[in-house]
Coordinates of C-alpha atoms in Angstrom, one line a residue:
M123 CA 0.0 0.0 0.0
K124 CA 1.8 1.7 0.8
L125 CA 3.5 3.1 0.3
K126 CA 3.2 1.9 -0.6
R127 CA 1.6 4.4 -1.4
V128 CA 4.3 8.3 -3.3
L129 CA 0.6 7.9 -4.8
C130 CA -2.7 7.6 -4.4
V131 CA -2.9 10.7 -4.3
L132 CA -2.4 10.3 -1.1
M133 CA -1.5 7.5 -1.1
A134 CA 1.9 4.6 -0.6
A135 CA 3.2 4.7 0.1
M136 CA 3.0 7.4 0.6
M137 CA 2.6 7.8 0.9
V138 CA 1.5 6.4 1.8
F139 CA -1.9 5.9 1.8
G140 CA -2.6 3.7 4.5
A141 CA -0.7 3.6 2.7
A142 CA 2.5 2.1 2.4
A143 CA 2.1 -0.5 -0.1
C144 CA -0.5 -3.1 0.8
G145 CA 0.5 -6.6 1.8
G146 CA -1.3 -9.8 2.4
N147 CA -1.2 -12.0 5.5
D148 CA 1.6 -14.3 4.7
A149 CA 5.1 -13.3 5.7
K150 CA 8.0 -14.2 3.4
T151 CA 10.8 -13.6 5.8
S152 CA 11.0 -13.1 9.5
Q153 CA 14.1 -14.0 11.6
D154 CA 13.7 -15.0 15.2
N155 CA 15.6 -12.6 17.4
S156 CA 14.1 -13.8 20.7
D157 CA 17.5 -15.1 21.9
K158 CA 19.2 -11.7 21.2
T159 CA 18.6 -9.7 24.3
E160 CA 21.6 -7.6 24.4
A161 CA 21.3 -3.8 24.3
P162 CA 21.0 -2.4 20.8
E163 CA 24.4 -2.1 19.0
Q164 CA 26.2 -3.7 21.9
E165 CA 29.2 -5.6 20.6
D166 CA 29.1 -9.3 20.6
T167 CA 32.4 -10.3 22.1
E168 CA 31.8 -14.0 22.7
D169 CA 33.9 -15.1 19.7
K170 CA 36.4 -12.3 19.7
A171 CA 39.8 -12.1 21.3
D172 CA 40.5 -9.4 23.9
T173 CA 42.8 -7.6 21.5
E174 CA 40.1 -7.3 18.9
D175 CA 37.7 -5.9 21.5
K176 CA 40.2 -3.2 22.4
A177 CA 40.8 -2.4 18.7
D178 CA 37.0 -2.1 18.1
E179 CA 36.6 0.2 21.1
N180 CA 39.4 2.5 20.0
T181 CA 37.8 2.7 16.6
D182 CA 34.4 3.6 18.0
N183 CA 36.0 6.3 20.2
E184 CA 37.7 7.9 17.3
K185 CA 34.7 7.9 15.0
T186 CA 31.9 9.0 17.2
E187 CA 33.5 12.5 17.5
A188 CA 32.8 13.2 13.8
P189 CA 29.4 11.8 12.9
E190 CA 29.7 12.9 9.3
E191 CA 32.5 10.3 8.8
T192 CA 32.1 6.5 8.6
T193 CA 31.7 5.3 12.2
G194 CA 33.7 2.1 12.0
A195 CA 31.4 0.6 14.6
T196 CA 31.1 -3.1 14.9
G197 CA 28.5 -5.5 16.4
T198 CA 25.0 -6.7 15.7
L199 CA 22.5 -4.4 14.0
K200 CA 18.8 -5.3 14.2
V201 CA 16.9 -4.0 11.1
A202 CA 13.1 -4.3 10.9
A203 CA 11.3 -3.5 7.7
V204 CA 7.7 -3.9 6.6
E205 CA 7.4 -6.0 3.5
T206 CA 5.6 -4.2 0.7
A207 CA 5.0 -5.0 -3.0
Y208 CA 8.7 -4.5 -3.6
G209 CA 9.3 -7.8 -1.8
A210 CA 11.7 -9.1 0.8
D211 CA 14.7 -10.0 -1.3
M212 CA 16.0 -6.4 -1.8
W213 CA 16.4 -6.0 2.0
T214 CA 18.2 -9.3 2.3
E215 CA 20.6 -8.1 -0.4
I216 CA 21.0 -4.7 1.2
C217 CA 21.9 -6.2 4.5
K218 CA 24.5 -8.5 3.0
A219 CA 26.0 -5.6 1.0
F220 CA 26.3 -3.5 4.2
E221 CA 28.0 -6.4 6.1
A222 CA 30.4 -6.8 3.2
S223 CA 31.5 -3.2 3.4
H224 CA 31.5 -3.0 7.2
E225 CA 33.8 -5.6 8.6
G226 CA 32.8 -6.8 12.1
V227 CA 29.1 -6.0 11.5
T228 CA 26.3 -8.6 11.5
V229 CA 22.8 -7.5 10.4
E230 CA 19.8 -9.3 11.7
L231 CA 16.9 -8.7 9.4
T232 CA 13.2 -9.0 10.4
I233 CA 10.9 -8.4 7.5
D234 CA 7.2 -9.1 7.5
K235 CA 4.0 -7.8 5.9
K236 CA 2.6 -7.3 9.3
L237 CA 5.7 -6.1 10.9
E238 CA 4.0 -4.7 14.1
D239 CA 2.8 -8.2 15.0
V240 CA 6.3 -9.4 15.0
I241 CA 8.3 -6.6 16.7
T242 CA 5.7 -5.2 19.2
P243 CA 5.8 -8.2 21.6
E244 CA 9.6 -8.1 21.6
M245 CA 9.6 -4.3 22.2
K246 CA 7.2 -4.8 25.2
S247 CA 9.8 -7.1 26.6
G248 CA 12.5 -4.5 26.1
V249 CA 14.1 -5.8 22.9
Y250 CA 14.0 -3.1 20.2
P251 CA 15.1 -3.1 16.6
N252 CA 17.9 -0.6 16.0
V253 CA 16.4 0.6 12.7
I254 CA 12.8 0.5 11.6
L255 CA 11.3 1.0 8.2
R256 CA 7.6 1.8 8.7
A257 CA 5.8 4.8 7.3
V258 CA 3.3 7.0 9.0
G259 CA -0.3 6.3 8.1
A260 CA -0.3 2.6 8.8
E261 CA -3.5 1.3 10.5
S262 CA -1.4 0.2 13.6
G263 CA -0.1 3.8 14.1
L264 CA 3.3 2.3 15.2
T265 CA 5.3 5.2 13.8
E266 CA 2.9 7.8 15.1
T267 CA 3.1 6.3 18.6
F268 CA 6.8 6.7 18.7
I269 CA 6.5 10.3 17.5
K270 CA 3.8 11.2 20.0
D271 CA 5.9 9.6 22.8
N272 CA 9.0 11.4 21.8
N273 CA 10.9 8.1 21.5
L274 CA 12.7 8.8 18.2
I275 CA 16.4 9.5 17.8
E276 CA 17.1 12.8 16.0
L277 CA 18.7 12.2 12.6
T278 CA 19.6 15.7 11.6
D279 CA 23.3 14.8 11.8
V280 CA 22.8 12.0 9.3
L281 CA 22.2 14.6 6.6
S282 CA 25.8 15.8 7.1
M283 CA 27.3 12.3 7.2
T284 CA 29.3 11.3 4.2
V285 CA 27.6 8.5 2.3
P286 CA 29.7 5.3 2.9
G287 CA 32.0 4.7 0.0
E288 CA 31.3 8.0 -1.7
D289 CA 32.4 11.6 -1.3
V290 CA 29.1 13.3 -1.0
T291 CA 26.8 13.9 2.1
V292 CA 23.4 12.3 2.6
G293 CA 21.8 15.7 2.5
D294 CA 23.3 16.6 -0.8
K295 CA 21.8 13.5 -2.4
I296 CA 18.2 13.8 -1.2
L297 CA 15.8 15.7 -3.5
P298 CA 14.4 19.1 -2.3
G299 CA 11.2 18.9 -0.3
F300 CA 11.7 15.4 1.1
I301 CA 13.4 16.7 4.3
E302 CA 11.7 20.0 4.7
N303 CA 8.2 18.7 5.5
S304 CA 6.0 17.9 8.5
I305 CA 6.5 14.2 8.2
T306 CA 10.3 14.0 8.4
N307 CA 10.3 17.0 10.9
P308 CA 7.3 16.0 12.9
Y309 CA 7.8 18.6 15.7
G310 CA 8.2 21.7 13.6
D311 CA 11.5 22.5 15.2
G312 CA 13.7 22.2 12.1
K313 CA 15.1 18.9 13.3
T314 CA 14.8 15.6 11.3
Y315 CA 13.6 12.4 13.0
L316 CA 12.5 10.3 10.1
M317 CA 14.4 9.9 6.9
P318 CA 12.7 9.6 3.5
M319 CA 12.9 6.3 1.6
F320 CA 11.0 4.9 -1.3
Y321 CA 8.5 7.3 -2.9
G322 CA 5.9 7.2 -5.5
P323 CA 3.6 9.8 -7.0
C324 CA 0.0 9.0 -6.0
G325 CA -2.8 9.6 -8.4
L326 CA -5.7 7.9 -10.2
F327 CA -5.0 4.6 -12.0
Y328 CA -7.2 3.5 -14.9
N329 CA -7.2 1.3 -18.0
Q330 CA -5.9 3.3 -20.9
G331 CA -7.0 0.5 -23.2
L332 CA -10.6 1.0 -22.2
F333 CA -10.4 4.7 -22.8
D334 CA -8.9 4.2 -26.2
E335 CA -11.6 1.7 -27.1
K336 CA -14.5 4.0 -26.0
G337 CA -12.9 7.1 -27.3
W338 CA -13.1 8.7 -23.8
T339 CA -10.8 11.5 -22.6
V340 CA -9.3 11.5 -19.1
P341 CA -11.1 14.3 -17.2
A342 CA -9.2 17.4 -16.5
T343 CA -11.8 18.8 -14.1
W344 CA -14.2 17.3 -11.6
D345 CA -17.1 18.5 -13.7
E346 CA -15.8 16.5 -16.5
M347 CA -15.4 13.6 -14.1
W348 CA -19.1 13.6 -13.3
E349 CA -20.0 13.7 -17.0
L350 CA -17.8 10.7 -17.6
G351 CA -19.3 8.9 -14.6
D352 CA -22.7 9.2 -16.2
K353 CA -21.5 7.8 -19.5
A354 CA -19.8 4.9 -17.8
K355 CA -22.9 4.2 -15.7
E356 CA -25.0 3.7 -18.8
E357 CA -22.5 0.9 -19.7
G358 CA -22.6 -0.7 -16.3
I359 CA -19.2 0.6 -15.2
A360 CA -18.7 2.5 -11.9
L361 CA -16.7 5.7 -12.0
F362 CA -14.6 5.0 -8.9
T363 CA -13.3 2.4 -6.4
Y364 CA -10.5 2.4 -3.8
P365 CA -8.4 -0.4 -2.2
T366 CA -9.1 0.7 1.4
A367 CA -10.3 3.9 3.0
G368 CA -6.7 4.4 4.1
Y369 CA -5.8 5.3 0.5
F370 CA -7.8 8.4 0.9
D371 CA -4.9 10.0 2.8
A372 CA -3.0 10.9 -0.3
F373 CA -6.2 11.6 -2.2
F374 CA -7.5 13.9 0.5
Y375 CA -4.3 15.8 0.9
A376 CA -4.0 16.4 -2.8
L377 CA -7.7 17.4 -3.1
L378 CA -7.4 19.8 -0.1
H379 CA -4.3 21.4 -1.7
E380 CA -6.2 21.9 -5.0
S381 CA -9.3 23.4 -3.3
M382 CA -7.6 25.5 -0.6
G383 CA -4.3 26.6 -1.9
N384 CA -1.1 26.0 0.1
D385 CA -1.6 28.6 2.9
K386 CA -5.0 27.3 4.0
F387 CA -3.8 23.8 3.3
Q388 CA -1.1 24.2 5.9
E389 CA -3.6 25.7 8.3
A390 CA -5.9 22.7 7.8
L391 CA -3.0 20.3 8.6
K392 CA -2.8 21.9 12.0
Y393 CA -6.5 21.6 12.5
G394 CA -7.0 25.4 12.4
E395 CA -10.0 26.8 14.2
G396 CA -12.8 27.4 11.7
I397 CA -10.8 26.0 8.7
W398 CA -13.4 23.3 8.0
D399 CA -16.2 26.0 7.7
T400 CA -14.4 27.8 4.8
P401 CA -15.8 27.5 1.3
E402 CA -12.6 25.9 0.1
A403 CA -12.9 23.1 2.6
Q404 CA -16.6 22.6 1.8
A405 CA -15.7 22.3 -1.8
A406 CA -13.5 19.3 -1.0
F407 CA -16.2 17.7 1.1
D408 CA -18.7 18.2 -1.6
I409 CA -16.5 16.4 -4.2
I410 CA -15.9 13.4 -1.9
E411 CA -19.6 13.2 -1.1
K412 CA -20.4 13.1 -4.8
L413 CA -17.6 10.7 -5.6
A414 CA -19.0 8.3 -3.0
S415 CA -22.2 8.2 -4.9
Y416 CA -20.3 7.2 -8.1
T417 CA -18.3 4.5 -6.2
E418 CA -18.7 0.8 -7.0
S419 CA -21.1 -0.4 -4.2
T420 CA -19.1 -3.5 -3.3
T421 CA -16.0 -1.5 -2.5
P422 CA -16.5 -1.0 1.3
A423 CA -17.0 -4.7 1.9
N424 CA -13.6 -5.5 0.5
A425 CA -11.8 -2.4 1.7
N426 CA -9.6 -4.2 4.2
D427 CA -6.0 -5.7 4.3
D428 CA -7.3 -9.1 3.3
N429 CA -9.5 -8.3 0.3
F430 CA -8.2 -4.9 -1.0
Q431 CA -7.0 -6.6 -4.2
K432 CA -10.6 -7.4 -5.1
N433 CA -11.2 -3.7 -5.4
Q434 CA -8.0 -3.2 -7.4
Q435 CA -9.2 -6.0 -9.7
L436 CA -12.3 -3.9 -10.6
I437 CA -10.0 -1.7 -12.7
L438 CA -8.5 -4.6 -14.5
D439 CA -11.9 -6.1 -15.2
N440 CA -13.4 -2.8 -16.5
K441 CA -15.9 -2.7 -13.7
A442 CA -14.7 0.7 -12.4
L443 CA -12.8 3.4 -14.2
F444 CA -10.5 5.1 -11.6
M445 CA -8.9 4.2 -8.3
P446 CA -6.4 6.1 -6.1
N447 CA -3.2 4.2 -5.6
G448 CA 0.6 4.3 -5.9
N449 CA 2.8 2.7 -8.6
W450 CA 3.3 -0.3 -6.4
V451 CA -0.1 -1.5 -7.5
I452 CA 1.4 -2.6 -10.8
G453 CA 3.6 -5.1 -9.0
E454 CA 0.8 -6.2 -6.7
M455 CA -1.5 -7.0 -9.6
A456 CA 1.2 -8.3 -12.0
E457 CA -0.2 -11.8 -12.1
A458 CA -3.9 -10.9 -11.9
P459 CA -6.2 -11.5 -14.9
R460 CA -7.2 -8.5 -16.9
A461 CA -9.4 -7.4 -19.7
E462 CA -8.2 -7.7 -23.3
G463 CA -6.2 -4.7 -24.3
F464 CA -5.6 -3.6 -20.7
E465 CA -2.9 -0.9 -20.3
W466 CA -2.1 0.9 -17.1
G467 CA -2.9 4.6 -17.2
F468 CA -2.1 7.2 -14.5
T469 CA -3.2 10.8 -13.9
A470 CA -3.2 13.5 -11.3
L471 CA -6.5 14.5 -9.6
P472 CA -8.8 16.6 -11.8
A473 CA -8.8 20.3 -11.1
V474 CA -11.5 21.8 -8.9
T475 CA -12.0 24.6 -11.5
A476 CA -11.1 24.8 -15.1
G477 CA -7.5 25.8 -15.5
G478 CA -6.9 25.2 -11.8
E479 CA -4.2 23.2 -10.0
R480 CA -4.0 19.5 -10.6
A481 CA -2.2 17.8 -7.6
S482 CA -0.5 14.5 -7.0
Y483 CA 0.5 13.5 -3.5
S484 CA 3.9 12.0 -3.2
F485 CA 3.8 9.2 -0.8
F486 CA 7.1 8.1 0.7
E487 CA 8.1 5.6 3.3
Q488 CA 10.3 6.6 6.3
I489 CA 13.1 4.9 8.1
W490 CA 13.9 5.8 11.7
I491 CA 15.7 4.8 14.9
P492 CA 13.6 4.0 18.0
N493 CA 15.0 5.2 21.4
D494 CA 15.2 1.9 23.3
D495 CA 16.0 3.6 26.5
P496 CA 15.1 7.4 26.9
T497 CA 17.0 7.4 30.3
N498 CA 20.3 6.6 28.5
D499 CA 22.1 9.8 27.3
D500 CA 24.8 8.0 25.5
M501 CA 24.0 8.7 21.8
S502 CA 27.1 7.0 20.5
R503 CA 25.2 3.7 20.8
F504 CA 23.2 4.7 17.7
D505 CA 26.3 5.3 15.6
L506 CA 26.0 2.0 13.7
S507 CA 22.3 2.6 13.1
K508 CA 23.0 6.0 11.6
E509 CA 25.8 4.5 9.5
F510 CA 23.3 2.0 8.1
I511 CA 20.8 4.7 7.2
A512 CA 23.5 6.8 5.5
Y513 CA 24.5 3.7 3.5
L514 CA 20.9 3.4 2.1
Y515 CA 21.5 6.6 0.1
S516 CA 24.6 5.2 -1.6
D517 CA 24.5 4.5 -5.3
E518 CA 25.1 0.8 -4.5
A519 CA 22.1 0.6 -2.3
A520 CA 19.9 2.6 -4.6
A521 CA 20.7 0.2 -7.5
I522 CA 19.7 -2.8 -5.3
F523 CA 16.4 -1.1 -4.4
A524 CA 15.7 0.0 -8.0
K525 CA 16.0 -3.5 -9.3
A526 CA 12.9 -4.3 -7.2
G527 CA 11.1 -1.1 -8.4
A528 CA 11.7 0.8 -5.2
V529 CA 12.8 4.4 -6.1
Q530 CA 14.3 6.7 -3.5
P531 CA 14.2 10.5 -3.6
I532 CA 17.9 10.7 -4.7
Q533 CA 19.3 13.2 -7.2
G534 CA 19.4 11.7 -10.7
M535 CA 17.3 8.6 -10.0
T536 CA 14.5 9.5 -12.5
D537 CA 17.1 9.7 -15.3
K538 CA 17.8 6.0 -14.8
L539 CA 14.2 5.0 -15.1
D540 CA 12.3 3.7 -18.2
G541 CA 9.0 2.2 -19.2
D542 CA 6.1 2.6 -16.7
N543 CA 8.3 4.0 -14.0
K544 CA 9.4 6.8 -16.3
L545 CA 5.8 7.6 -16.9
Y546 CA 4.8 7.7 -13.3
Y547 CA 7.8 9.5 -11.9
S548 CA 7.6 12.2 -14.6
I549 CA 4.1 13.2 -13.6
Y550 CA 5.5 16.3 -11.9
D551 CA 7.3 17.2 -15.2
T552 CA 4.0 17.5 -16.9
G553 CA 2.3 20.1 -14.7
A554 CA 1.1 18.2 -11.6
V555 CA 1.8 19.9 -8.3
A556 CA 3.6 17.7 -5.8
V557 CA 2.0 17.5 -2.3
M558 CA 3.9 15.9 0.6
D559 CA 2.8 17.2 4.0
A560 CA 0.5 15.4 6.4
F561 CA -1.6 16.2 9.5
A562 CA 0.4 17.6 12.4
T563 CA 1.5 15.3 15.2
T564 CA -0.3 15.8 18.5
E565 CA -0.1 14.4 22.0
P566 CA -2.1 11.1 22.1
V567 CA -5.8 11.7 22.0
E568 CA -7.8 8.6 23.0
G569 CA -9.8 7.1 20.2
I570 CA -8.8 9.8 17.7
T571 CA -6.3 9.7 14.9
P572 CA -6.2 11.5 11.5
R573 CA -7.0 8.2 9.8
S574 CA -10.1 7.6 12.0
T575 CA -11.3 11.1 11.6
F576 CA -10.6 11.9 7.9
F577 CA -10.3 8.7 6.0
D578 CA -12.0 5.7 7.5
P579 CA -15.5 7.3 7.4
I580 CA -15.3 7.2 3.6
N581 CA -16.6 3.6 3.8
S582 CA -19.7 4.8 5.6
L583 CA -20.3 7.6 3.1
V584 CA -20.3 5.0 0.3
T585 CA -22.7 2.6 2.1
G586 CA -24.9 5.5 3.2
D587 CA -24.5 4.8 6.9
K588 CA -23.0 8.3 7.4
T589 CA -23.9 11.6 5.6
K590 CA -21.5 14.3 4.6
D591 CA -22.8 16.4 7.4
D592 CA -22.1 13.6 9.9
W593 CA -18.6 13.3 8.7
V594 CA -17.9 17.1 8.7
S595 CA -19.3 17.3 12.2
Q596 CA -16.9 14.6 13.3
I597 CA -14.0 16.3 11.6
K598 CA -14.8 19.6 13.4
S599 CA -15.2 17.9 16.8
D600 CA -12.1 15.8 16.5
S601 CA -10.1 18.7 15.1
D602 CA -10.9 20.7 18.3
Q603 CA -9.3 17.9 20.4
L604 CA -6.4 17.4 18.1
R605 CA -5.7 21.1 18.0
A606 CA -5.6 21.3 21.7
A607 CA -3.2 18.4 21.8
L608 CA -0.7 19.8 19.3
K609 CA 2.9 19.4 20.3
E610 CA 4.7 22.6 21.2

């Protein structure tokens, strides 16, 4: 799904998008670390001579004074990553490559489609991964919980670290905008706590072959969208579907940016008082209400982690025209049956008004370091974790990820793409506005999250169990509580 969802227009990625890329129930790879109870990054000296221990300690002492250089740290590194549509093999290869270039380092990889189910019990017993790849927006709220509890290690210094094996810093390689946003800098203090990883433009996916067959034009405005919806209905085709309601994160962000403009959009992300009563916000609510009436009626029943692909299949079977998603959907549905002449198409959201902005949310996954012991002020214990994250931005690592279709926000990466990837990642070169921010982090509010407030109710709008007014009323009430709980 995310990640799946840099795309669903909100998606994931993304974003994204409940986005990180969606996964099923079965785990491909998950290593058992239950017998590894030492503190994170503690050196394993069981099989080493005393002279080797002293040499390692001297190396650590020399390197931790200059974080921008290679640390030279040794020991065991526990890496936990959610498995998305990109698969598990790329992470196995990455870990082996890091070990090969860092003598004395052993990487223990845990990768699972339901990562939280694997690592949460261990964390409750005090055994934490050293590095975690899990994006904000997941149903579990794992990353948001660490943010709200202030249990993330600051990674601003990673930006000034030299990429291992290269002569450029991490910060110099990352594309503009992927650090200066409310996701990577969740506390609004100019400090980075989450590093951007794989991204994908989120937008609306459709069957270009069907449009060619029918002579239909992809709508440029929402008014044109409704006209097309009426035409499709006459032929028994729904205008819209979605994998899960979580995919409305990217969609909703892009739509708000279109209808509100950036200034009011930023105000909305901080739950600004009165912002949801503005004409611009109401325009977005009206579009989603109308879109719900054009949505395939079976969508909500399958809008869950087990059956989401049934909704995606609607596009391949020509039973629905558009769905919000990220480019990972192509891999997820690679083996699925499809209508004759099927060809993936991709577009930004239609404009709210003729000639207006067309937006595409860029979902991106994040990697971060959990603080296993907030009472311990020795930050040098995270040197190896930071070294690993810095390595992920190397050309070597980027090439490994790219083979699996995972593209990082690194300078020059789009020049190396071709085929479908070139089409999707060039969406911003053809006029679409990139949107990347998300709702502001707050202190924990019992029973309320941005997902439960803004996205999950979409299912009820489609089924008719909730009206637009019910939804907006909930948004206003929840926003009051979230605004009061904003982090200083």
